[in-house]
Structures are given as structure tokens and as C-alpha cells.
Short mmCIF file of C-alpha atoms and ligand atoms in Angstrom, two decimals:
data_model
loop_
_atom_site.label_atom_id
_atom_site.label_comp_id
_atom_site.label_asym_id
_atom_site.label_seq_id
_atom_site.Cartn_x
_atom_site.Cartn_y
_atom_site.Cartn_z
CA MET A 5 -20.10 -143.49 -39.76
CA THR A 6 -19.00 -140.94 -42.29
CA VAL A 7 -20.01 -137.33 -42.67
CA ASP A 8 -18.89 -135.54 -45.78
CA VAL A 9 -18.13 -131.99 -44.60
CA SER A 10 -16.89 -130.99 -48.06
CA GLN A 11 -20.53 -130.29 -48.93
CA TYR A 12 -20.51 -127.55 -46.25
CA ILE A 13 -17.02 -126.10 -46.69
CA ASP A 14 -15.60 -124.53 -49.82
CA ALA A 15 -12.51 -122.84 -48.38
CA ASP A 16 -11.12 -121.82 -51.77
CA ARG A 17 -14.26 -119.84 -52.55
CA GLY A 18 -14.79 -118.74 -48.94
CA LEU A 19 -18.21 -120.35 -48.53
CA ILE A 20 -19.18 -122.17 -45.35
CA ARG A 21 -22.54 -123.54 -44.29
CA GLY A 22 -23.86 -123.36 -40.75
CA GLU A 23 -24.30 -127.12 -40.47
CA ILE A 24 -20.73 -127.46 -39.22
CA PHE A 25 -21.65 -125.46 -36.11
CA THR A 26 -24.78 -127.39 -35.20
CA SER A 27 -24.67 -131.00 -36.34
CA GLN A 28 -24.32 -133.63 -33.62
CA GLU A 29 -23.01 -136.09 -36.21
CA ILE A 30 -20.25 -133.68 -37.29
CA TYR A 31 -19.43 -132.98 -33.67
CA GLU A 32 -18.89 -136.67 -32.92
CA ARG A 33 -16.48 -136.86 -35.86
CA GLU A 34 -14.63 -133.75 -34.65
CA LEU A 35 -13.87 -135.44 -31.34
CA GLU A 36 -12.23 -138.29 -33.24
CA LEU A 37 -10.71 -136.62 -36.31
CA VAL A 38 -9.85 -133.14 -35.01
CA PHE A 39 -9.37 -133.40 -31.25
CA GLY A 40 -8.23 -137.02 -31.44
CA ARG A 41 -5.27 -136.17 -33.68
CA SER A 42 -4.33 -132.51 -33.30
CA TRP A 43 -1.68 -131.07 -30.98
CA LEU A 44 -3.59 -129.70 -28.00
CA PHE A 45 -2.37 -127.36 -25.28
CA LEU A 46 -2.09 -129.18 -21.95
CA ALA A 47 -0.12 -127.01 -19.55
CA HIS A 48 2.69 -124.56 -19.13
CA ASP A 49 5.82 -125.37 -17.15
CA SER A 50 4.99 -122.59 -14.68
CA MET A 51 1.69 -124.33 -13.79
CA ILE A 52 3.44 -127.49 -12.58
CA PRO A 53 6.92 -126.52 -11.39
CA LYS A 54 7.53 -129.19 -8.70
CA PRO A 55 7.50 -133.02 -8.73
CA GLY A 56 3.94 -134.22 -8.07
CA ASP A 57 2.41 -130.95 -9.32
CA PHE A 58 -0.49 -131.62 -11.64
CA ILE A 59 -3.23 -129.92 -13.52
CA GLN A 60 -6.32 -131.57 -14.89
CA ASN A 61 -7.06 -130.42 -18.42
CA TYR A 62 -9.08 -131.73 -21.37
CA MET A 63 -8.25 -133.03 -24.81
CA GLY A 64 -11.58 -132.45 -26.50
CA GLU A 65 -14.01 -134.00 -23.99
CA ASP A 66 -11.40 -136.35 -22.51
CA PRO A 67 -10.06 -135.31 -19.09
CA VAL A 68 -6.30 -135.71 -18.74
CA LEU A 69 -3.94 -135.30 -15.82
CA VAL A 70 -0.69 -133.56 -16.66
CA VAL A 71 1.86 -134.37 -13.98
CA ARG A 72 5.43 -133.29 -13.23
CA GLN A 73 7.60 -136.37 -12.57
CA ARG A 74 10.43 -136.73 -10.08
CA ASP A 75 13.03 -136.47 -12.83
CA GLY A 76 11.52 -133.20 -14.07
CA SER A 77 9.82 -134.72 -17.11
CA VAL A 78 6.08 -134.52 -17.68
CA ARG A 79 3.52 -137.24 -18.22
CA ALA A 80 -0.08 -136.95 -19.26
CA PHE A 81 -2.72 -139.64 -18.92
CA MET A 82 -6.47 -139.98 -18.91
CA SER A 83 -8.18 -139.02 -15.70
CA GLN A 84 -10.32 -142.09 -16.10
CA CYS A 85 -10.05 -145.13 -13.88
CA ARG A 86 -9.66 -148.35 -15.83
CA HIS A 87 -11.97 -150.18 -13.41
CA ARG A 88 -15.35 -148.58 -14.10
CA GLY A 89 -14.31 -145.35 -15.72
CA MET A 90 -14.67 -142.95 -12.79
CA ARG A 91 -12.60 -139.75 -12.82
CA ILE A 92 -9.29 -140.54 -11.14
CA CYS A 93 -8.76 -137.13 -9.60
CA ARG A 94 -11.45 -134.68 -8.50
CA ALA A 95 -9.18 -131.64 -8.16
CA ASP A 96 -8.37 -129.15 -10.91
CA ARG A 97 -4.79 -128.82 -9.81
CA GLY A 98 -2.51 -129.45 -6.87
CA ASN A 99 0.35 -131.63 -5.73
CA ALA A 100 -0.09 -135.38 -5.28
CA LYS A 101 1.94 -138.43 -4.29
CA SER A 102 -0.68 -140.67 -5.88
CA PHE A 103 -4.22 -140.54 -7.24
CA MET A 104 -6.87 -142.69 -5.56
CA CYS A 105 -10.10 -143.27 -7.43
CA SER A 106 -12.92 -142.36 -5.07
CA PHE A 107 -15.25 -145.12 -6.36
CA HIS A 108 -13.56 -148.36 -5.24
CA GLY A 109 -10.13 -147.11 -4.25
CA TRP A 110 -7.86 -148.16 -7.11
CA THR A 111 -4.73 -146.08 -6.73
CA TYR A 112 -2.30 -144.82 -9.36
CA ASP A 113 1.14 -143.29 -8.92
CA THR A 114 2.03 -139.95 -10.50
CA ALA A 115 3.42 -141.69 -13.58
CA GLY A 116 0.05 -143.37 -14.16
CA ASN A 117 0.90 -146.88 -12.93
CA LEU A 118 -1.80 -148.78 -11.08
CA ILE A 119 -0.17 -149.45 -7.69
CA HIS A 120 -2.96 -150.56 -5.39
CA VAL A 121 -6.22 -152.45 -5.80
CA PRO A 122 -8.24 -152.99 -2.59
CA HIS A 123 -8.73 -156.71 -1.82
CA GLU A 124 -6.70 -157.66 -4.85
CA GLU A 125 -5.63 -161.09 -3.47
CA GLU A 126 -9.14 -162.20 -2.52
CA ALA A 127 -10.95 -160.71 -5.48
CA TYR A 128 -8.76 -161.13 -8.54
CA ASP A 129 -7.15 -164.19 -10.05
CA PRO A 130 -3.48 -163.34 -10.79
CA GLU A 131 -3.73 -165.51 -13.92
CA VAL A 132 -6.13 -163.03 -15.53
CA PHE A 133 -5.31 -159.77 -13.77
CA ASP A 134 -2.02 -157.93 -13.64
CA LYS A 135 -1.96 -154.37 -12.29
CA LYS A 136 0.63 -153.31 -14.82
CA ASP A 137 -1.89 -153.75 -17.64
CA TRP A 138 -4.49 -151.46 -16.09
CA GLY A 139 -2.92 -148.03 -15.72
CA PRO A 140 -4.85 -145.13 -17.26
CA ILE A 141 -4.38 -144.51 -20.98
CA GLN A 142 -1.23 -142.45 -21.52
CA VAL A 143 -1.05 -139.56 -23.98
CA PRO A 144 1.52 -141.09 -26.31
CA ARG A 145 3.04 -137.87 -27.63
CA LEU A 146 4.02 -134.78 -25.72
CA ALA A 147 6.00 -131.77 -26.88
CA ASN A 148 7.40 -128.89 -24.88
CA TYR A 149 7.76 -125.70 -26.88
CA LYS A 150 9.41 -122.95 -24.80
CA GLY A 151 7.56 -124.13 -21.70
CA PHE A 152 4.23 -124.79 -23.43
CA ILE A 153 3.29 -128.45 -23.22
CA PHE A 154 1.15 -129.91 -25.98
CA GLY A 155 -0.17 -133.45 -26.36
CA ASN A 156 -1.40 -135.53 -29.26
CA TRP A 157 -3.17 -138.92 -29.26
CA ASP A 158 -2.08 -139.68 -32.81
CA THR A 159 1.33 -141.29 -33.22
CA THR A 160 1.27 -140.65 -36.98
CA ALA A 161 0.76 -136.87 -36.69
CA PRO A 162 3.64 -134.62 -37.75
CA SER A 163 5.98 -133.48 -34.97
CA PHE A 164 4.82 -130.42 -33.03
CA GLU A 165 7.53 -128.30 -34.67
CA GLU A 166 6.40 -129.32 -38.13
CA TYR A 167 2.76 -128.76 -37.18
CA LEU A 168 3.51 -125.30 -35.79
CA GLY A 169 5.64 -124.45 -38.84
CA GLU A 170 5.86 -120.73 -39.57
CA MET A 171 3.38 -120.04 -36.81
CA ALA A 172 6.32 -120.42 -34.42
CA TRP A 173 7.67 -117.06 -35.58
CA TYR A 174 4.39 -115.37 -34.62
CA PHE A 175 3.91 -117.38 -31.41
CA ASP A 176 7.37 -116.28 -30.26
CA ALA A 177 6.30 -112.64 -30.52
CA TYR A 178 3.97 -113.38 -27.59
CA ILE A 179 5.92 -115.86 -25.51
CA ASP A 180 9.58 -115.20 -26.21
CA ARG A 181 9.79 -111.41 -26.17
CA TYR A 182 11.91 -111.35 -23.05
CA GLU A 183 14.60 -113.49 -21.48
CA GLY A 184 12.91 -116.16 -19.37
CA GLY A 185 9.70 -116.21 -21.41
CA VAL A 186 6.31 -116.07 -19.73
CA GLU A 187 4.49 -117.54 -16.74
CA ALA A 188 0.84 -118.16 -15.98
CA ILE A 189 -0.56 -116.14 -13.07
CA ALA A 190 -4.35 -116.55 -13.17
CA ARG A 191 -7.13 -118.63 -14.67
CA HIS A 192 -10.84 -118.27 -15.30
CA LYS A 193 -13.30 -120.82 -16.62
CA TRP A 194 -16.75 -120.30 -18.00
CA VAL A 195 -19.28 -121.80 -20.39
CA ILE A 196 -20.82 -120.18 -23.46
CA PRO A 197 -23.69 -121.75 -25.39
CA CYS A 198 -22.02 -121.73 -28.79
CA ASN A 199 -19.89 -123.93 -30.99
CA TRP A 200 -16.12 -123.94 -30.27
CA LYS A 201 -15.31 -122.87 -33.85
CA PHE A 202 -16.99 -119.49 -33.42
CA ASN A 203 -14.39 -118.60 -30.85
CA ALA A 204 -11.45 -120.24 -32.62
CA GLU A 205 -11.97 -118.53 -35.97
CA GLN A 206 -12.01 -115.11 -34.33
CA PRO A 207 -8.39 -114.84 -33.14
CA ALA A 208 -7.35 -116.81 -36.21
CA SER A 209 -8.88 -114.23 -38.47
CA ASP A 210 -11.50 -111.72 -37.39
CA MET A 211 -10.27 -108.21 -36.61
CA TYR A 212 -13.16 -106.91 -38.69
CA HIS A 213 -15.70 -107.13 -35.87
CA ALA A 214 -13.77 -104.95 -33.41
CA GLU A 215 -14.75 -101.58 -34.83
CA VAL A 216 -18.46 -102.31 -34.46
CA SER A 217 -18.79 -104.98 -31.78
CA HIS A 218 -16.36 -103.37 -29.37
CA ALA A 219 -17.22 -99.72 -30.15
CA SER A 220 -18.39 -98.88 -26.63
CA ALA A 221 -15.68 -100.87 -24.86
CA VAL A 222 -12.86 -99.11 -26.72
CA GLN A 223 -14.31 -95.73 -25.76
CA VAL A 224 -14.69 -96.66 -22.12
CA LEU A 225 -11.25 -98.24 -21.88
CA LYS A 226 -9.41 -95.47 -23.70
CA ARG A 227 -6.03 -94.73 -22.19
CA PRO A 228 -5.63 -91.03 -21.40
CA GLY A 229 -3.47 -89.37 -24.01
CA ALA A 230 -3.55 -92.34 -26.39
CA ASP A 231 -5.71 -93.11 -29.38
CA ASN A 232 -8.55 -95.41 -28.42
CA GLY A 233 -8.13 -97.79 -31.31
CA ALA A 234 -10.88 -96.16 -33.36
CA GLU A 235 -8.38 -94.66 -35.78
CA ARG A 236 -6.59 -97.97 -36.19
CA TYR A 237 -9.90 -99.69 -36.75
CA ALA A 238 -10.93 -97.13 -39.35
CA LYS A 239 -7.74 -97.66 -41.39
CA GLY A 240 -7.49 -101.40 -40.89
CA ARG A 241 -3.80 -101.21 -41.68
CA GLY A 242 -2.26 -104.49 -40.75
CA HIS A 243 -1.70 -108.07 -41.82
CA GLN A 244 -3.09 -111.52 -41.44
CA PHE A 245 -1.19 -114.79 -41.44
CA SER A 246 -2.59 -118.18 -42.39
CA SER A 247 -0.96 -121.58 -41.95
CA PRO A 248 -1.53 -124.81 -43.91
CA TYR A 249 -2.18 -126.48 -40.54
CA GLY A 250 -5.06 -124.15 -39.73
CA HIS A 251 -3.31 -121.65 -37.47
CA GLY A 252 -3.98 -117.97 -38.00
CA ALA A 253 -2.93 -114.57 -36.71
CA GLY A 254 -3.83 -110.94 -37.32
CA TRP A 255 -2.47 -107.61 -36.20
CA PHE A 256 -2.52 -103.89 -36.80
CA ASP A 257 0.77 -102.46 -38.00
CA THR A 258 1.89 -100.43 -35.01
CA THR A 259 5.16 -99.10 -33.70
CA SER A 260 4.35 -98.90 -30.01
CA SER A 261 2.39 -100.67 -27.30
CA SER A 262 -1.30 -100.89 -28.01
CA SER A 263 -2.14 -101.60 -24.37
CA ARG A 264 -4.98 -99.56 -22.94
CA ASN A 265 -3.40 -99.73 -19.52
CA PRO A 266 -0.95 -96.87 -18.82
CA VAL A 267 1.37 -98.93 -16.58
CA ILE A 268 1.63 -101.76 -19.12
CA ALA A 269 1.99 -99.38 -22.05
CA ALA A 270 4.82 -97.50 -20.33
CA TRP A 271 6.69 -100.70 -19.52
CA GLU A 272 6.17 -102.20 -23.00
CA ASN A 273 7.37 -99.02 -24.68
CA GLU A 274 10.36 -98.73 -22.38
CA THR A 275 11.43 -102.31 -23.09
CA GLN A 276 10.67 -102.16 -26.83
CA PRO A 277 14.33 -101.62 -27.86
CA GLN A 278 15.47 -104.78 -26.09
CA VAL A 279 12.58 -106.72 -27.62
CA ALA A 280 13.59 -105.41 -31.05
CA GLU A 281 17.09 -106.68 -30.46
CA ARG A 282 15.74 -110.08 -29.55
CA LEU A 283 13.04 -110.47 -32.19
CA GLY A 284 13.94 -107.98 -34.90
CA GLU A 285 12.25 -104.63 -35.57
CA VAL A 286 9.32 -105.94 -37.61
CA ARG A 287 8.30 -108.60 -35.17
CA ALA A 288 8.82 -106.52 -32.05
CA ALA A 289 6.69 -103.62 -33.22
CA ALA A 290 3.82 -105.33 -34.99
CA VAL A 291 2.67 -108.94 -35.20
CA ARG A 292 1.07 -108.96 -31.78
CA GLY A 293 -2.70 -108.80 -32.13
CA HIS A 294 -4.59 -112.04 -31.93
CA ALA A 295 -3.79 -115.62 -32.92
CA ASN A 296 -4.95 -119.21 -32.78
CA ILE A 297 -2.93 -122.41 -32.87
CA PHE A 298 -5.37 -124.87 -34.41
CA PRO A 299 -7.72 -126.04 -33.13
CA THR A 300 -8.28 -124.10 -29.91
CA PHE A 301 -5.22 -122.48 -28.35
CA MET A 302 -5.67 -118.73 -28.62
CA PHE A 303 -3.81 -115.69 -27.45
CA LEU A 304 -4.09 -111.93 -27.54
CA ASN A 305 -1.58 -109.16 -27.08
CA ASN A 306 -2.82 -108.24 -23.59
CA GLY A 307 -1.59 -111.47 -21.96
CA THR A 308 -4.73 -113.55 -22.25
CA MET A 309 -4.37 -117.11 -23.51
CA ARG A 310 -7.21 -119.57 -23.71
CA VAL A 311 -8.43 -122.94 -24.76
CA THR A 312 -12.03 -123.60 -25.73
CA HIS A 313 -13.03 -127.10 -24.83
CA PRO A 314 -15.81 -128.46 -27.00
CA ARG A 315 -18.95 -129.45 -25.11
CA GLY A 316 -21.28 -130.69 -27.82
CA PRO A 317 -22.11 -128.72 -30.96
CA HIS A 318 -23.96 -126.05 -28.98
CA GLU A 319 -21.61 -125.37 -26.09
CA MET A 320 -17.99 -124.66 -25.28
CA GLU A 321 -16.07 -124.26 -22.04
CA ILE A 322 -13.44 -121.55 -22.02
CA TRP A 323 -10.33 -121.89 -19.89
CA ALA A 324 -8.45 -118.62 -19.98
CA TRP A 325 -5.11 -117.88 -18.39
CA THR A 326 -3.22 -114.66 -17.89
CA PHE A 327 0.38 -114.97 -19.04
CA VAL A 328 2.97 -112.37 -18.13
CA PRO A 329 6.65 -111.91 -18.97
CA VAL A 330 8.69 -113.47 -16.18
CA VAL A 331 10.97 -110.42 -16.06
CA ALA A 332 8.17 -107.86 -15.71
CA PRO A 333 8.14 -106.02 -12.37
CA PRO A 334 5.45 -107.21 -9.91
CA GLU A 335 3.37 -104.06 -10.31
CA VAL A 336 3.30 -104.55 -14.09
CA LYS A 337 2.30 -108.21 -13.71
CA GLU A 338 -0.53 -107.11 -11.44
CA GLN A 339 -1.72 -104.65 -14.08
CA TYR A 340 -1.70 -107.40 -16.75
CA ARG A 341 -3.88 -109.46 -14.41
CA ILE A 342 -6.32 -106.59 -13.90
CA GLU A 343 -6.31 -105.74 -17.61
CA VAL A 344 -7.27 -109.29 -18.60
CA LEU A 345 -9.95 -109.29 -15.90
CA ARG A 346 -11.35 -106.07 -17.27
CA THR A 347 -11.35 -107.11 -20.92
CA PHE A 348 -11.35 -110.88 -21.51
CA SER A 349 -12.56 -112.56 -18.32
CA PRO A 350 -16.19 -113.77 -18.02
CA GLY A 351 -17.12 -110.24 -16.95
CA GLY A 352 -14.66 -108.59 -19.34
CA MET A 353 -16.00 -105.87 -21.58
CA PHE A 354 -14.66 -107.28 -24.85
CA GLU A 355 -15.52 -110.82 -23.86
CA GLN A 356 -19.18 -110.00 -23.33
CA ASP A 357 -19.39 -108.30 -26.73
CA ASP A 358 -17.90 -111.38 -28.39
CA ALA A 359 -20.02 -113.88 -26.49
CA GLU A 360 -23.20 -112.02 -27.41
CA ASN A 361 -22.38 -112.43 -31.10
CA TRP A 362 -21.47 -116.10 -30.83
CA LEU A 363 -24.49 -117.21 -28.85
CA GLU A 364 -26.88 -115.34 -31.14
CA GLU A 365 -25.26 -116.94 -34.19
CA GLN A 366 -25.69 -120.30 -32.50
CA ARG A 367 -29.33 -119.67 -31.61
CA ILE A 368 -30.17 -118.59 -35.14
CA LEU A 369 -28.51 -121.65 -36.63
CA ARG A 370 -31.15 -123.81 -34.96
CA GLY A 371 -33.36 -122.67 -37.83
CA TYR A 372 -33.82 -124.71 -40.97
CA MET A 373 -33.40 -121.83 -43.42
CA ALA A 374 -30.50 -120.41 -41.42
CA ARG A 375 -28.44 -123.53 -42.11
CA ARG A 376 -29.25 -123.90 -45.79
CA ASN A 377 -27.27 -121.01 -47.21
CA PRO A 378 -23.55 -120.33 -47.05
CA LEU A 379 -21.88 -117.72 -44.87
CA LEU A 380 -19.32 -115.50 -46.57
CA TYR A 381 -15.57 -115.75 -45.91
CA THR A 382 -14.18 -113.99 -48.98
CA MET A 383 -12.39 -110.92 -47.61
CA GLN A 384 -8.99 -110.54 -49.34
CA LEU A 385 -9.60 -113.67 -51.39
CA GLY A 386 -6.78 -114.17 -53.89
CA ARG A 387 -4.46 -111.66 -52.21
CA ALA A 388 -2.33 -114.15 -50.29
CA ARG A 389 1.43 -113.83 -50.76
CA ARG A 390 4.31 -115.85 -49.42
CA ASP A 391 7.23 -114.39 -47.41
CA VAL A 392 6.64 -110.68 -48.01
CA ASP A 393 7.13 -107.53 -45.91
CA GLY A 394 9.37 -109.45 -43.54
CA PHE A 395 6.58 -111.84 -42.53
CA PRO A 396 7.24 -115.57 -42.98
CA GLY A 397 4.61 -117.80 -44.56
CA VAL A 398 1.36 -116.83 -46.22
CA THR A 399 0.00 -113.39 -45.35
CA VAL A 400 -2.41 -110.84 -46.76
CA PRO A 401 -1.60 -107.12 -46.43
CA HIS A 402 -4.71 -106.06 -44.58
CA CYS A 403 -6.13 -106.94 -41.22
CA TYR A 404 -9.70 -107.06 -42.50
CA ALA A 405 -9.38 -110.44 -44.11
CA ASP A 406 -10.73 -113.98 -43.94
CA GLU A 407 -7.46 -115.62 -44.97
CA GLY A 408 -6.92 -117.03 -41.46
CA ALA A 409 -10.45 -118.42 -41.32
CA ARG A 410 -10.19 -119.94 -44.82
CA GLY A 411 -6.94 -121.60 -43.77
CA MET A 412 -8.52 -122.87 -40.57
CA TYR A 413 -11.53 -124.39 -42.34
CA ARG A 414 -9.41 -125.81 -45.15
CA HIS A 415 -7.33 -127.70 -42.61
CA TYR A 416 -10.43 -128.63 -40.62
CA ALA A 417 -11.95 -130.09 -43.79
CA ASP A 418 -8.72 -132.02 -44.49
CA LEU A 419 -8.91 -133.63 -41.06
CA MET A 420 -12.65 -134.26 -41.28
CA SER A 421 -12.27 -135.93 -44.69
CA GLY A 422 -10.87 -138.92 -42.84
CA LEU A 423 -7.55 -138.88 -44.73
CA SER A 424 -4.65 -140.20 -42.66
CA TRP A 425 -2.05 -137.77 -41.34
CA PRO A 426 0.58 -138.85 -43.91
CA GLU A 427 -1.99 -138.33 -46.67
CA ILE A 428 -2.87 -134.89 -45.30
CA VAL A 429 0.79 -133.87 -45.17
CA GLU A 430 1.20 -134.94 -48.83
CA LEU A 431 -1.92 -133.04 -49.80
CA LYS A 432 -0.57 -129.86 -48.23
CA LYS A 433 2.74 -130.26 -50.03
CA SER A 434 1.04 -130.61 -53.38
CA ARG A 435 -1.13 -127.54 -52.68
CA GLU A 436 1.98 -125.51 -51.86
CA ALA A 437 3.70 -126.69 -55.02
CA GLN A 438 0.66 -125.65 -57.06
CA ALA A 439 0.58 -122.24 -55.37
CA ALA A 440 4.29 -121.76 -56.13
CA ASP A 441 3.67 -122.55 -59.83
CA ARG A 442 1.03 -119.87 -60.16
FE1 LIG B 27 -12.16 -146.49 -10.01
FE2 LIG B 27 -13.71 -148.56 -9.37
S1 LIG B 27 -14.05 -147.02 -10.84
S2 LIG B 27 -11.86 -147.97 -8.47
FE1 LIG B 28 -13.69 -109.47 -30.08
#
């Protein structure tokens, strides 16, 4: 089966047709070509500190168990029994010595070896059945970046470091601001009836919606004595970053904490000098706004990080964590938790504004006419520059831009074209060489 998405995506001209958000055929290809070969967030070290600790996550629609081993390493394997395909583990997280499938009782150890099969001697001929061949499918590639564990099914994909590229510099502004990094302290899950890409493109690119979509929320959440964001929104002074591998980030140029919470703002401002020493002035002050590591690992400057799991073309499941600096005092951590609850949890004020937009877009795209004509992604087209203003990689000097989204859909189209990973890497190199010549 082949679907030619190039007819729907013209990233260079910023034109994208709604078909990519609604087609079942395209969705099936995404599971294989995007989620089957991209680096996907699986867990953070702080979620599974002890041997036997596990969390159950998803890679696309595939459930995977991510388990801390006795030697401190991590393994990830399908939560799918090789016997009849039942889910191996019914818990979201916990600590286990082994995993027993609740259908017929096949049992796996925490490394994913099949260790017990009920009535094995009577039922199975040892000539044709060997337990060692029937462990769950292992995720062949794992990477740990500063405590963040990512997995990839594709052994030909570039290394995680290469894939992350210049995005690492921006990612570090969120996760490596303080000695000891960050830890996860809370999680919410919920379902929204819209395509996963509507969420992903937003932190990759869309600061433009905030002034209008979040107008009431920013007034209500205004911190006493601070600007409520309206002035920042009016000026739009900021930057946007776009990566050849589809990652994106955007931020307002600020010099102090933009938190709406007085306790967090005070602590962030107080610690700003030490962050500046660690990350440099430019990165410490600005950079933090919103970002997406392609395809679906997103984070915002208030401590929320999320993954959107695809659930068919018309639905996504959000798993959102609150991450806090390990060194923050307990009362500040508690305020981060409350702040995320208030803004980007299922009942969060910003979250509801965003979800309303996405699900209406999705509903409208059921229409025949709605899908025929392109949507416009041309803000700041042609203004991309490389390595300017102290920002590595390709940026545009305004936060109202579609550069991040164009980059995301360009990479998405590369993957969906069916080219192999080595071919895609070559293609990106030749594009960069062409851009350098201009
Ligand atoms: Fe798991 Fe049968 S499906 S033991
Ligand atoms: Fe938003």
C-alpha cells in the first residue's frame, strides 16, 4: 500500500491539505513510517528508579513495558504475549519480579525472557518449541539523554544524538538548567477527539494563537504586579527554531521568569544567575517557551511535558507529566504541580482553550470541501537564518512564525515518502548544502 502525501504537503510553500489529519490510509502508514522509525519518549529515570520498577507506555499504538534491570540498565519490550497476543501486564506502573499473562499464564522475567509456560511438558513438543524463542519483541534501540529514555524500532535510524541535533541546546534549557536535572512528580492522561498532529505542531510552532485563544485565561491567571502576557503577545518579540528532523521550538525574548505563579517566579528569578552561569545568558533568559521533539514529545516552560499517543486519525491520548528541577525546594515543586494542574491538565484553563480549537478543526475536516483546499503555513516564509543571535541552527526572528510547523511537516513528508533512513539523511544533507549556497 502506498499513499503519496506529497500531494497534500508543500512545506516549502507552506501549504498543507486537511487530508493528512483525517485519512485512515495515511494514519496506517504513519504507524509504520513515522512511529515505527522515530525516536519516541518512553520514560524518565525518575519514573523507574529501582530494579523491577516499570512503566507501561506506548510507541504509536504499540504498548511497551519499560523496565529497570538489576544492573541498573533499562529494557523495553512489547507488552504483548507471544502466545495469543494478550497484554502482558495490566498495570500502568509498579514494581515486578516477573510479568504473568493473565490469559493462559505464560510468565516473563523483567528482562523479557519467557520463563514459565503452564503444562509445558505435556502440551508442547520440545522439538518445535523452545521458550527462549518466544519472549516479547524487544525494542532494539534505546537511548538515555540526561535521564530521558527514548526508544526506536528502526535499527537503521540515526543515533538519538544525531536525530536530536541542535534541538539538544534548546531541550537542555528545560531539563538541564540546574545541577541534578529534573524529575517527574505527577501524570495525567486524557483523550481528545482530534488528530495527534494538531497538538504536535502547536508547541513546535504556534505561539500565534495565544493572544486570542488564551485571552481570558491570561487575564484570570495574571500574577499580581506582573504583566499578564498581553503585552508580550502584542509585540510578538521572540524567536522560533526549526530542525531538519522535524523538531521545533518557540519563545518570547524575556529576561525574567514568565511564570504566572508568584512562588515559582520568585524562585526562578532568584536562581537565574546560577542558570546563566550554567547555560549562558542568552539561553538562561529566553529560549524557554514551548517545544516539540518530533513526533510527539512536547514541553512547556511551566514544567509540563507530554506525549500524544495516536489513536486513529480522529483521536489522540495525551499523557502529560509535571517535571520539576530536582534541586527546587519542596514548596516550589508543589507550586509547579498546582500550576500545571491549573493550566495544562485536562481541566487546565489553557488546555481547554487548545482542545476546543483542535476538536473543532477535526470535526470540520469531516467535510468534503473542508479537505479540498490547503491550509496556510506561510508566516515568516523565507526569513530563516542559520546560527544567528546566539541561537544554534535554523531560526526566524519572530515568534509569530510557521517555520517550526513547516520543518515538522517537511520531515513528516520525508518519512511518509517511504525513503529509507539513510536516504532521508542524505536528502537532508543535500538540502542543507543547497541552503548554504544561497
Ligand atoms: Fe498470554 Fe496465552 S495469551 S498466555
Ligand atoms: Fe495554547
